[in-house]
Coordinates of C-alpha atoms in Angstrom, one line a residue:
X1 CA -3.1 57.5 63.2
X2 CA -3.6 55.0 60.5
X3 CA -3.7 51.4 61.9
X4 CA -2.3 48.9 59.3
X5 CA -3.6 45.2 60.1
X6 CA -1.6 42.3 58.9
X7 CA -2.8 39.9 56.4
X8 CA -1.6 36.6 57.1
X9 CA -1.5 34.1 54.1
X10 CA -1.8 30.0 54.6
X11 CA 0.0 28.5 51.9
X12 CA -2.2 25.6 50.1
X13 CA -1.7 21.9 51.3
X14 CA 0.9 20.6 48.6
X15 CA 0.7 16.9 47.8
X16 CA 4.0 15.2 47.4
X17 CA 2.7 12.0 45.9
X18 CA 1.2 14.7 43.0
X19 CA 4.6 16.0 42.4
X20 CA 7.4 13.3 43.0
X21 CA 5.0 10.8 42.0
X22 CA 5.8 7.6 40.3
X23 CA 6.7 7.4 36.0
X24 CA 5.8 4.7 34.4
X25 CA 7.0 4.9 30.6
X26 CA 6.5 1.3 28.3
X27 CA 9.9 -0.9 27.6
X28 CA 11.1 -0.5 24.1
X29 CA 10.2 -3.3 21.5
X30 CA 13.0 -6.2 21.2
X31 CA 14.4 -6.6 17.8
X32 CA 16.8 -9.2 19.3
X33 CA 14.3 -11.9 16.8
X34 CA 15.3 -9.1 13.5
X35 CA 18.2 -10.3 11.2
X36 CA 19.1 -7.9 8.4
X37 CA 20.3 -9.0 5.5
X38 CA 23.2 -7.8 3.5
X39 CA 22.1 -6.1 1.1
X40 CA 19.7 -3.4 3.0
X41 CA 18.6 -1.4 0.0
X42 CA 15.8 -2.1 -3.1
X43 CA 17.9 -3.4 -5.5
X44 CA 17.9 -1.8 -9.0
X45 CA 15.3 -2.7 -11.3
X46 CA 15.4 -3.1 -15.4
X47 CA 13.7 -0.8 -17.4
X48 CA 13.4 -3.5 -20.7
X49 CA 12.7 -7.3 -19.7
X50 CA 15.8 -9.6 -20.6
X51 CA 14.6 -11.6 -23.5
X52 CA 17.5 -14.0 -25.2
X53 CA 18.7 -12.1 -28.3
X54 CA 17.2 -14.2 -30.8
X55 CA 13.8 -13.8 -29.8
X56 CA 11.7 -10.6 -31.0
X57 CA 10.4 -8.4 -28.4
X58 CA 6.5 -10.0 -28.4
X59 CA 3.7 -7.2 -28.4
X60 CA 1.1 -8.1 -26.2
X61 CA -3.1 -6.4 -25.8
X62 CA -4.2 -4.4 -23.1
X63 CA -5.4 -7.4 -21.3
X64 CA -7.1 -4.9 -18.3
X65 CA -8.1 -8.0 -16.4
X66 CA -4.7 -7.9 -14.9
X67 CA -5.6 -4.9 -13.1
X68 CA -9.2 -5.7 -12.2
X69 CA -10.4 -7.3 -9.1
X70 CA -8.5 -8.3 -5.8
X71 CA -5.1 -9.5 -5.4
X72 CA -4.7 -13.5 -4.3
X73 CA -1.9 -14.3 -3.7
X74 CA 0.6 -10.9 -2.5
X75 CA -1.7 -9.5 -0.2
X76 CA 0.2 -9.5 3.1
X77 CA 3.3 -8.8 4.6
X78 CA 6.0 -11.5 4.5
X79 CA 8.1 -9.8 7.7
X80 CA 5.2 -8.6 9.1
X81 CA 6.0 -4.9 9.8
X82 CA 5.9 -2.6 7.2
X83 CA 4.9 -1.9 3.7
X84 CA 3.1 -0.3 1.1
X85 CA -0.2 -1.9 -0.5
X86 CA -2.4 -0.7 -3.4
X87 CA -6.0 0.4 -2.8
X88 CA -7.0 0.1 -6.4
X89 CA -6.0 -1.1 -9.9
X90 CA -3.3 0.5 -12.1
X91 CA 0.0 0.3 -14.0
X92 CA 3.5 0.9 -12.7
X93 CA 5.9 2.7 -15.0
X94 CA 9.8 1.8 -14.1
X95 CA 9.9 5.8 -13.6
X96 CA 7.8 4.7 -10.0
X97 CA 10.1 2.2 -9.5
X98 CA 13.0 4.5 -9.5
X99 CA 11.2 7.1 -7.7
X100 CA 10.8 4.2 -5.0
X101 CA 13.7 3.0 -4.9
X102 CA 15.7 6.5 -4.2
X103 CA 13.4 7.7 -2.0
X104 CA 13.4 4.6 0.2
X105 CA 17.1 4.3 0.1
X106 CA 17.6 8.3 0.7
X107 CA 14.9 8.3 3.9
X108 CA 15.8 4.7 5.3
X109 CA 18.7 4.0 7.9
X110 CA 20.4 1.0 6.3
X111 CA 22.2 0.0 10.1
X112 CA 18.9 -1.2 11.1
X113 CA 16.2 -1.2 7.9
X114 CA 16.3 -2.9 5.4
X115 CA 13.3 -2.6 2.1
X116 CA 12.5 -5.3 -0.4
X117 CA 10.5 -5.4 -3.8
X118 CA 7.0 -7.5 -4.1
X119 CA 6.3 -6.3 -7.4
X120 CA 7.9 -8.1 -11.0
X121 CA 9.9 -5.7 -13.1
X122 CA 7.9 -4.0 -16.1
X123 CA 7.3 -6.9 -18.2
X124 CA 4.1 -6.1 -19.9
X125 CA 4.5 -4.1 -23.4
X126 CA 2.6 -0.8 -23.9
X127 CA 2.2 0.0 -27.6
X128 CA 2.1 3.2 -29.3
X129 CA 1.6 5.2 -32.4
X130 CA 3.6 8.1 -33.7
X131 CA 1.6 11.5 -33.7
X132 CA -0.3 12.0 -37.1
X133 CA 0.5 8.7 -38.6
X134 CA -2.4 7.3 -40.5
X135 CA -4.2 4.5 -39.1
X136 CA -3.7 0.9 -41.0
X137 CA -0.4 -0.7 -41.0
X138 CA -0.6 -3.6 -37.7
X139 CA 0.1 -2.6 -34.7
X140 CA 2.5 -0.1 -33.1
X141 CA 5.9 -0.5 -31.6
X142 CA 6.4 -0.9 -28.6
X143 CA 6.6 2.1 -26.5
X144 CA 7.6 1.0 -22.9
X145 CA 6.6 -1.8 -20.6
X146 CA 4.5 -1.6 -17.5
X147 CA 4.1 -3.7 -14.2
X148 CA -0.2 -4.4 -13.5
X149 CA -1.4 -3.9 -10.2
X150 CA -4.1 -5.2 -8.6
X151 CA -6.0 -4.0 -5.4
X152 CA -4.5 -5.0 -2.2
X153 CA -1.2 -5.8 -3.8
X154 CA 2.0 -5.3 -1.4
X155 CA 4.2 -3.1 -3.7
X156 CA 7.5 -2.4 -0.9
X157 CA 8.0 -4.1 2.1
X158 CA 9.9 -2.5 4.9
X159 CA 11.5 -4.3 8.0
X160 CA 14.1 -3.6 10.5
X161 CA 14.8 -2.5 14.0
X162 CA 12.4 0.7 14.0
X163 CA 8.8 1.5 14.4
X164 CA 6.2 2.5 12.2
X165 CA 6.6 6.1 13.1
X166 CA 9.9 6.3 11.6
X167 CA 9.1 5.4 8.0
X168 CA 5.4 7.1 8.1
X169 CA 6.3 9.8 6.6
X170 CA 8.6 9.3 3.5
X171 CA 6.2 5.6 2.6
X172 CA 3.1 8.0 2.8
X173 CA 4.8 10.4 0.3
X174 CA 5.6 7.5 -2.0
X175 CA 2.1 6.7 -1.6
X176 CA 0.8 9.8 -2.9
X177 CA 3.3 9.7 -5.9
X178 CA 2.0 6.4 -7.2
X179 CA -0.4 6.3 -11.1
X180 CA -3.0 5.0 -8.2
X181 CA -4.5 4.7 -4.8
X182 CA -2.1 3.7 -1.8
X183 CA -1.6 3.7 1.7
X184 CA 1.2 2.5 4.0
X185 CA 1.0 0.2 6.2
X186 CA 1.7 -2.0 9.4
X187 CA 0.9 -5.3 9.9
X188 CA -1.9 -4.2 12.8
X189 CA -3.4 -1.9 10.7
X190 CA -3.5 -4.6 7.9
X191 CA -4.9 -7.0 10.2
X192 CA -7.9 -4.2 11.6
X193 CA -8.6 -3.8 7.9
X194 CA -9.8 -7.1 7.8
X195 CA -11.0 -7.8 11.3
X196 CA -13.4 -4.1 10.3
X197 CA -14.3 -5.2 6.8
X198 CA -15.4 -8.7 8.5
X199 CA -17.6 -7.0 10.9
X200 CA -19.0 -4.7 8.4
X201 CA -20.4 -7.7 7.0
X202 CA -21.5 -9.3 9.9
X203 CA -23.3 -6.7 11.6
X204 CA -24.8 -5.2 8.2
X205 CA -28.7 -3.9 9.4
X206 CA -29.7 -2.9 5.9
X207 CA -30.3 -6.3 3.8
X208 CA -30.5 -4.4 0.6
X209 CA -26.6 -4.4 -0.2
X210 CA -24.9 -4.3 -3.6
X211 CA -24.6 -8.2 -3.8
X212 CA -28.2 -9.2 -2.9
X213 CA -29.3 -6.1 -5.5
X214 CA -27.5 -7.8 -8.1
X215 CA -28.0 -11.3 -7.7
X216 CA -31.7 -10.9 -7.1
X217 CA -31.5 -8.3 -10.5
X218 CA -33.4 -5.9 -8.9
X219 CA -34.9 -3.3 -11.4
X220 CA -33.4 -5.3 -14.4
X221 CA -29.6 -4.0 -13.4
X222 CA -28.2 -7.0 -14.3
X223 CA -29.0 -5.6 -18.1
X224 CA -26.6 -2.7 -17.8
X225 CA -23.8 -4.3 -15.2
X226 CA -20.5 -4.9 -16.1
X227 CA -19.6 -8.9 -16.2
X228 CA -16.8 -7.4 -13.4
X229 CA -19.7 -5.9 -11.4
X230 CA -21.6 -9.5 -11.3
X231 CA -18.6 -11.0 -10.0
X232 CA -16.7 -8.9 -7.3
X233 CA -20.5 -6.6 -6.9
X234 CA -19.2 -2.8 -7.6
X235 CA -16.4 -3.3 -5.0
X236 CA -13.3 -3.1 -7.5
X237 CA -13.9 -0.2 -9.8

């Protein structure tokens, strides 16, 4: 005769505290301070600078110093939120500002965003020469007109009653889409730029840095250095 023996199972010690424990989730940020204005969207911008019509349309040289070295004067965020800043030199084209200004007003929720421009219109004539044309004869017409950039320039500002989460994404993309290097912003990530590039400097072990190799002309380089490497040290290419 088969003697079955009974198993008797001691269910495990449950912890209320675990289960109907306490959630504590962060308040949401107060925009009560945020005014929007009344006209949300970039507003459109020229593609030809309005010159009175009795004045010729002047042609101007490359003049590349407008595009070299660091920006002084637009390098931070007037709202203080977010934006879209250059990491290096270059020329806008009003086919970027158009791209901009489409994507920003296609992506952004004008009840509670609101963009603005910190760039001039294209002002700066680009000359050019008709294919095959002999050389001789002055200068060009003009072709287009540009916009110079210079690194650390804010380009689009974006403000409102939203986080940066929400307009990641589409500023990124009209990072990647610009003739040179980008990034979008926030005003903390603007201000650990500087509090990192500061500390860089401060707690630099190797004393044989770009500056001191230059200014002490070490192996003659100050021969072969561009007059733009003597002054900002290789740090704006």
């Amino acid at each position: 005769m088969n003697t079955t023996k009974l198993l008797t199972f001691r269910a495990p010690a449950v912890s209320l505290v675990q289960i109907c424990g306490f959630k504590n989730f962060k308040a949401p940020p107060n925009y009560d301070h945020i005014q929007l204005p009344e006209r949300p969207k970039l507003r459109f911008i020229d593609k030809l600078p309005n010159l009175p019509p009795s004045i010729r349309p002047p042609k101007m040289q490359k003049r590349l110093r407008y595009m070299r070295g660091p920006e002084d004067v637009h390098n931070f965020l007037m709202h203080q939120q977010f934006g879209i800043i250059a990491l290096g030199g270059g020329r806008l084209k009003w086919g970027h500002f158009e791209m901009m200004r489409l994507t920003i007003g296609r992506k952004m929720d004008t009840s509670r965003m609101f963009a603005s421009w910190r760039i001039d219109s294209p002002w700066q004539p680009v000359t050019k020469r008709g294919q095959g044309q002999r050389l001789g004869g002055g200068k060009g017409a003009i072709d287009h007109y540009v916009t110079p950039i210079k690194a650390g320039r804010v380009i689009v500002e974006i403000g409102g009653k939203c986080e940066f989460k929400e307009v990641e994404e589409f500023l990124t993309d009209i990072a990647n889409k610009l003739p040179f290097k980008a990034m979008a912003v926030s005003q903390k990530m603007m201000e650990k730029m500087r509090e990192d590039e500061k500390w860089r400097e401060e707690n630099n072990q190797n004393p044989y840095t770009m500056k001191y190799l230059i200014q002490n002309n070490m192996g003659g380089c100050q021969r072969w250095v561009s007059p733009w490497d003597l002054k900002y040290f290789c740090k704006y290419v």
